[in-house]
Amino acid sequence: MIQKTMDLSSGKVKIKIGNKIISEEPIFFAGPCSVEDIDTMRKIAKELKALGVDVLRGGAYKPRTSPYDFQGLKGEGLEILRTIKKEFQMIISTEILDVRDIEKVMDVVDIIQIGSRNMYNYVLLEEAGKSGKPIILKRGFSATVNEWLGAAEYIMNVGNEQVILCERGIRTFETTTRNTLDLNSVAYLKKYSRLPVFVDPSHGTGVRDLVKPMALSGVMAGADGLLIETHVEPEEASSDSQQTIDMKTLGEIMKKTNEIWRLR
Amino acid sequence: MIQKTMDLSSGKVKIKIGNKIISEEPIFFAGPCSVEDIDTMRKIAKELKALGVDVLRGGAYKPRTSPYDFQGLKGEGLEILRTIKKEFQMIISTEILDVRDIEKVMDVVDIIQIGSRNMYNYVLLEEAGKSGKPIILKRGFSATVNEWLGAAEYIMNVGNEQVILCERGIRTFETTTRNTLDLNSVAYLKKYSRLPVFVDPSHGTGVRDLVKPMALSGVMAGADGLLIETHVEPEEASSDSQQTIDMKTLGEIMKKTNEIWRLR
Amino acid sequence: MIQKTMDLSSGKVKIKIGNKIISEEPIFFAGPCSVEDIDTMRKIAKELKALGVDVLRGGAYKPRTSPYDFQGLKGEGLEILRTIKKEFQMIISTEILDVRDIEKVMDVVDIIQIGSRNMYNYVLLEEAGKSGKPIILKRGFSATVNEWLGAAEYIMNVGNEQVILCERGIRTFETTTRNTLDLNSVAYLKKYSRLPVFVDPSHGTGVRDLVKPMALSGVMAGADGLLIETHVEPEEASSDSQQTIDMKTLGEIMKKTNEIWRLR
Amino acid sequence: MIQKTMDLSSGKVKIKIGNKIISEEPIFFAGPCSVEDIDTMRKIAKELKALGVDVLRGGAYKPRTSPYDFQGLKGEGLEILRTIKKEFQMIISTEILDVRDIEKVMDVVDIIQIGSRNMYNYVLLEEAGKSGKPIILKRGFSATVNEWLGAAEYIMNVGNEQVILCERGIRTFETTTRNTLDLNSVAYLKKYSRLPVFVDPSHGTGVRDLVKPMALSGVMAGADGLLIETHVEPEEASSDSQQTIDMKTLGEIMKKTNEIWRLR
């Protein structure tokens, strides 16, 4: 059933992020959970750029369990990302929720994120795929590896091979941590699929103190990149504050990742 | 957080299906998993009508794990439903996957189904809600009761109170049955929420022989209605054959449901 | 692999509880979670007897997550059960945790309970089986149906066919209720195994208000009997108070069960 | 509730394995799933010793889902371990299932293993604890971290502080791998508990090819040691063959572990 994602005879899919090729060196996506106001975003972007982060990520459209919770800055958030992109010359990734938004984001967003809640939204997958942009496809929090590959297949089937899988934790009986980061799936996919695999230790743990060890653990399981919620003042983040790390910790993770990268 | 769904001081939500009011007498949704060809649909509709089934249900648009699997008859399936609706004067329910399809289905579909995979697709929930039609909202197969109510809240928040919750089994470690039918949630929601609750024992078990006992078990847990995959020739159904029952079994379930209804 | 439990050609296993044969009429096990002091136990036993409850159940030895929590009255609890048994002529069921206790309980306990935590304790299963007494085997809270049957097979393999399976809820991602009562498993086992199946809606829900609907739901799924935590003053129960019901509710459940029993 | 395991003010628990102190350098437990015949065990022991493995592990008593499956060599397996211990001067670890076996194993077994199925068997935990020997306590495959610590607390509460926690994968909806290795729990316990934590990537994945990356991933999450099913001829192992690795792969894991140990 899973044809394009697992046909190893076609070779591993190669995706470029700026001047880097995924899997040849570690790739870092970082930034706040939600896009913050322009001043805060400038501070964040400046520091991420200084650290050598590859992609600035932040949510303009936020899917939330309750309609009464903060839903992101939406269009305004998109304009902030546009400004940051221009001022800092950074590669931008953000999540889209609505097929009707794709056109709007085309000139701002370089890498489209499909979030965990929308992994089974095949209409959105196909339309995002048709944009021709690289897609970072988060695993549904209760999706099997097979279903996740099926979702990737929907994107590849409309002619877009640039799919990055991102493990972000699955829902289990355990509640000590927000999710259970399934690094088995990373090792499995690196061996048996053609696609690059990233790890998101922020959602994967939900606990700030566990982000660093689990980021490095993810790298050792085979991850090609990391997606980490980072803020200049984590306690002030407008969402997911408890799992957001500061710039210093991000710098340590990047340094350690480079040290262990060749030892895998 | 959950305001409109659980504010019992506003009274239980009343929804009419034809001449019946949900919760005053049992309601039955039945039909094939996918819309079949017009001749088969005529045979099915004739028998369902004779049994007194309230709503004919069948999928024109089918979300499938793989893009290479049968995706439903789509537009053609919708036209078949339109013909059946006119010929048999039946109330029609079908699933929608794409906000751009809502306008198309407005004059065919009486009750819009939001499927399990789309329970977190808040964009779709809001647009479906704006149609003003009753919505049957299937529980995400890994959604907590709280998240399910949050999804209903998105619909109610755009001004549409006509939401029917439908328990259809959750994903657990157990694989003897396709899903684990969570009837605790039915008893819980009947007690603490304002919304009617249906049970889908077809997806809830995935096993034809278990549909009847689990339909009745669902009624006893408090269900206001049942949604059952039924076909004149279950073995020939174009999808979900192994969990589809025949007309005779459906008739038995309806008879038994009426017998136990007042004993709850 | 599962030979004795599922060999339907050998016929259904028949087990007598007092003058009743399981599956011919409903069987009720009731009593407090833990054995209480002798005065409270007398009050409870008197009321259960008056209601026609078949078996008084209560824990003398309580397995608890923490060693610092109440572990049951142990030997003293056993002596209280002995007194109650003699004074009220009731059939007694209690859980054992230690193979070295079996001899001690032989003349007090009529039906040995193996609790959920010990379903995989094959040493205990075999030794309990060798006692020749009927065993009520609770499902491990994360055991598959196949593993549960494997556990029953250990008992049957030492020559004791008198095994009652008891579904008591499984551990899933859902936390609204304490466990997820898996009634699919009841319908499945009634159809495909030789053993009687009971339902414990107390542990299965963990919520007092849900015990009645889920008890009746369990009966409709096919249960041969119910095991319900009941107390004269539920709020005062020394453990599991929040899921313990009063005598009046138990009486209603028994009455309703008799009404729906023949309608299955 | 969790007093002795998490009271960080008492300092981390120090356990010696031979001349090493756990957490100061990596510790390796390796050997076959089940104790094999004496000739095979000699070959295995010789190679493990040459690699510098700290502890030879192998099961004499095997808890199996079905009573008709191989249950281990039992007493004979214990005698084989005794011989190997003497001939190779190796530290021995094996699982016990029955409190009545503890005395028998006292002079053979240096480190008692409590297996996943028996994590809730508090009687066994206490009796094993009273032996005074170090205990390697595998996590129940559906145990929360809190329950796992509760189990450790039972051992510590009888006066034995020498408890090694061992993460071996939890049961989730995912079936691509045998279990889901929960490395979040390792990072969490290293930070918040006093006890050393090992990882078992053999049961944690169930897939030979994934043992090496997940062993290293576990080390990076903070593991103090590894427990790996290893055999001179993995395909010939009498149980768990599909997850057993060969000596060469074990050697690579040990080498890599030493390289990344100081980079954590």
mmCIF file with all atom_site columns, C-alpha atoms in Angstrom, chain A residues 1 3-4 63-69 71 97-100 117-118 120-123 127 141-144 147 150 153-154 157 171, chain B residues 1 3-4 63-69 71 97-100 117-118 120-123 127 141-144 147 150 153-154 157 171:
data_model
loop_
_atom_site.group_PDB
_atom_site.id
_atom_site.type_symbol
_atom_site.label_atom_id
_atom_site.label_alt_id
_atom_site.label_comp_id
_atom_site.label_asym_id
_atom_site.label_entity_id
_atom_site.label_seq_id
_atom_site.pdbx_PDB_ins_code
_atom_site.Cartn_x
_atom_site.Cartn_y
_atom_site.Cartn_z
_atom_site.occupancy
_atom_site.B_iso_or_equiv
_atom_site.pdbx_formal_charge
_atom_site.auth_seq_id
_atom_site.auth_comp_id
_atom_site.auth_asym_id
_atom_site.auth_atom_id
_atom_site.pdbx_PDB_model_num
ATOM 1  C CA . MET A 1 1   ? 0.000   0.000  0.000  1.00 0.00 ? 1   MET A CA 1
ATOM 2  C CA . GLN A 1 3   ? 4.473   2.875  -2.377 1.00 0.00 ? 3   GLN A CA 1
ATOM 3  C CA . LYS A 1 4   ? 6.375   6.115  -2.717 1.00 0.00 ? 4   LYS A CA 1
ATOM 4  C CA . PRO A 1 63  ? -5.783  24.888 16.562 1.00 0.00 ? 63  PRO A CA 1
ATOM 5  C CA . ARG A 1 64  ? -6.971  24.726 20.161 1.00 0.00 ? 64  ARG A CA 1
ATOM 6  C CA . THR A 1 65  ? -9.182  22.269 22.019 1.00 0.00 ? 65  THR A CA 1
ATOM 7  C CA . SER A 1 66  ? -11.550 25.055 23.016 1.00 0.00 ? 66  SER A CA 1
ATOM 8  C CA . PRO A 1 67  ? -12.869 27.804 20.735 1.00 0.00 ? 67  PRO A CA 1
ATOM 9  C CA . TYR A 1 68  ? -12.519 30.203 23.661 1.00 0.00 ? 68  TYR A CA 1
ATOM 10 C CA . ASP A 1 69  ? -8.726  29.761 23.894 1.00 0.00 ? 69  ASP A CA 1
ATOM 11 C CA . GLN A 1 71  ? -6.367  30.973 18.359 1.00 0.00 ? 71  GLN A CA 1
ATOM 12 C CA . LEU A 1 97  ? -5.248  24.775 8.942  1.00 0.00 ? 97  LEU A CA 1
ATOM 13 C CA . ASP A 1 98  ? -7.435  25.806 6.036  1.00 0.00 ? 98  ASP A CA 1
ATOM 14 C CA . VAL A 1 99  ? -7.035  25.011 2.351  1.00 0.00 ? 99  VAL A CA 1
ATOM 15 C CA . ARG A 1 100 ? -8.299  28.520 1.602  1.00 0.00 ? 100 ARG A CA 1
ATOM 16 C CA . ARG A 1 117 ? -4.479  17.333 14.550 1.00 0.00 ? 117 ARG A CA 1
ATOM 17 C CA . ASN A 1 118 ? -4.580  17.583 10.762 1.00 0.00 ? 118 ASN A CA 1
ATOM 18 C CA . TYR A 1 120 ? -5.675  12.763 8.688  1.00 0.00 ? 120 TYR A CA 1
ATOM 19 C CA . ASN A 1 121 ? -6.994  15.843 6.855  1.00 0.00 ? 121 ASN A CA 1
ATOM 20 C CA . TYR A 1 122 ? -6.242  14.459 3.409  1.00 0.00 ? 122 TYR A CA 1
ATOM 21 C CA . VAL A 1 123 ? -7.826  17.411 1.628  1.00 0.00 ? 123 VAL A CA 1
ATOM 22 C CA . GLU A 1 127 ? -3.626  21.046 -1.376 1.00 0.00 ? 127 GLU A CA 1
ATOM 23 C CA . PHE A 1 141 ? -0.694  11.989 18.189 1.00 0.00 ? 141 PHE A CA 1
ATOM 24 C CA . SER A 1 142 ? -2.470  8.671  17.859 1.00 0.00 ? 142 SER A CA 1
ATOM 25 C CA . ALA A 1 143 ? -1.399  7.721  14.366 1.00 0.00 ? 143 ALA A CA 1
ATOM 26 C CA . THR A 1 144 ? 0.372   4.471  13.683 1.00 0.00 ? 144 THR A CA 1
ATOM 27 C CA . GLU A 1 147 ? -1.021  5.838  8.871  1.00 0.00 ? 147 GLU A CA 1
ATOM 28 C CA . GLY A 1 150 ? -0.131  6.999  4.315  1.00 0.00 ? 150 GLY A CA 1
ATOM 29 C CA . GLU A 1 153 ? 1.855   9.282  0.503  1.00 0.00 ? 153 GLU A CA 1
ATOM 30 C CA . TYR A 1 154 ? -1.078  11.658 -0.117 1.00 0.00 ? 154 TYR A CA 1
ATOM 31 C CA . ASN A 1 157 ? 0.913   11.294 -4.780 1.00 0.00 ? 157 ASN A CA 1
ATOM 32 C CA . ARG A 1 171 ? -0.879  9.694  23.319 1.00 0.00 ? 171 ARG A CA 1
ATOM 33 C CA . MET B 1 1   ? -13.850 26.000 29.197 1.00 0.00 ? 1   MET B CA 1
ATOM 34 C CA . GLN B 1 3   ? -19.554 26.348 28.135 1.00 0.00 ? 3   GLN B CA 1
ATOM 35 C CA . LYS B 1 4   ? -22.421 25.625 25.792 1.00 0.00 ? 4   LYS B CA 1
ATOM 36 C CA . PRO B 1 63  ? -11.178 9.344  3.894  1.00 0.00 ? 63  PRO B CA 1
ATOM 37 C CA . ARG B 1 64  ? -8.831  6.394  3.600  1.00 0.00 ? 64  ARG B CA 1
ATOM 38 C CA . THR B 1 65  ? -5.422  5.660  5.113  1.00 0.00 ? 65  THR B CA 1
ATOM 39 C CA . SER B 1 66  ? -3.924  5.182  1.670  1.00 0.00 ? 66  SER B CA 1
ATOM 40 C CA . PRO B 1 67  ? -4.480  7.419  -1.375 1.00 0.00 ? 67  PRO B CA 1
ATOM 41 C CA . TYR B 1 68  ? -4.545  4.260  -3.482 1.00 0.00 ? 68  TYR B CA 1
ATOM 42 C CA . ASP B 1 69  ? -7.631  2.843  -1.739 1.00 0.00 ? 69  ASP B CA 1
ATOM 43 C CA . GLN B 1 71  ? -12.057 7.102  -2.022 1.00 0.00 ? 71  GLN B CA 1
ATOM 44 C CA . LEU B 1 97  ? -14.309 16.300 4.208  1.00 0.00 ? 97  LEU B CA 1
ATOM 45 C CA . ASP B 1 98  ? -13.773 19.631 2.467  1.00 0.00 ? 98  ASP B CA 1
ATOM 46 C CA . VAL B 1 99  ? -15.169 23.038 3.363  1.00 0.00 ? 99  VAL B CA 1
ATOM 47 C CA . ARG B 1 100 ? -15.486 23.712 -0.354 1.00 0.00 ? 100 ARG B CA 1
ATOM 48 C CA . ARG B 1 117 ? -10.527 11.698 11.409 1.00 0.00 ? 117 ARG B CA 1
ATOM 49 C CA . ASN B 1 118 ? -11.869 15.255 11.159 1.00 0.00 ? 118 ASN B CA 1
ATOM 50 C CA . TYR B 1 120 ? -10.052 18.149 15.289 1.00 0.00 ? 120 TYR B CA 1
ATOM 51 C CA . ASN B 1 121 ? -10.570 19.927 11.948 1.00 0.00 ? 121 ASN B CA 1
ATOM 52 C CA . TYR B 1 122 ? -11.971 23.059 13.514 1.00 0.00 ? 122 TYR B CA 1
ATOM 53 C CA . VAL B 1 123 ? -12.195 24.899 10.204 1.00 0.00 ? 123 VAL B CA 1
ATOM 54 C CA . GLU B 1 127 ? -18.135 25.858 8.288  1.00 0.00 ? 127 GLU B CA 1
ATOM 55 C CA . PHE B 1 141 ? -10.775 7.704  17.752 1.00 0.00 ? 141 PHE B CA 1
ATOM 56 C CA . SER B 1 142 ? -8.231  9.007  20.218 1.00 0.00 ? 142 SER B CA 1
ATOM 57 C CA . ALA B 1 143 ? -10.102 12.031 21.495 1.00 0.00 ? 143 ALA B CA 1
ATOM 58 C CA . THR B 1 144 ? -10.810 12.477 25.161 1.00 0.00 ? 144 THR B CA 1
ATOM 59 C CA . GLU B 1 147 ? -11.744 17.287 23.405 1.00 0.00 ? 147 GLU B CA 1
ATOM 60 C CA . GLY B 1 150 ? -14.531 21.099 22.655 1.00 0.00 ? 150 GLY B CA 1
ATOM 61 C CA . GLU B 1 153 ? -18.368 23.720 21.227 1.00 0.00 ? 153 GLU B CA 1
ATOM 62 C CA . TYR B 1 154 ? -16.806 24.988 17.980 1.00 0.00 ? 154 TYR B CA 1
ATOM 63 C CA . ASN B 1 157 ? -20.092 28.726 19.018 1.00 0.00 ? 157 ASN B CA 1
ATOM 64 C CA . ARG B 1 171 ? -8.039  3.256  19.815 1.00 0.00 ? 171 ARG B CA 1
#
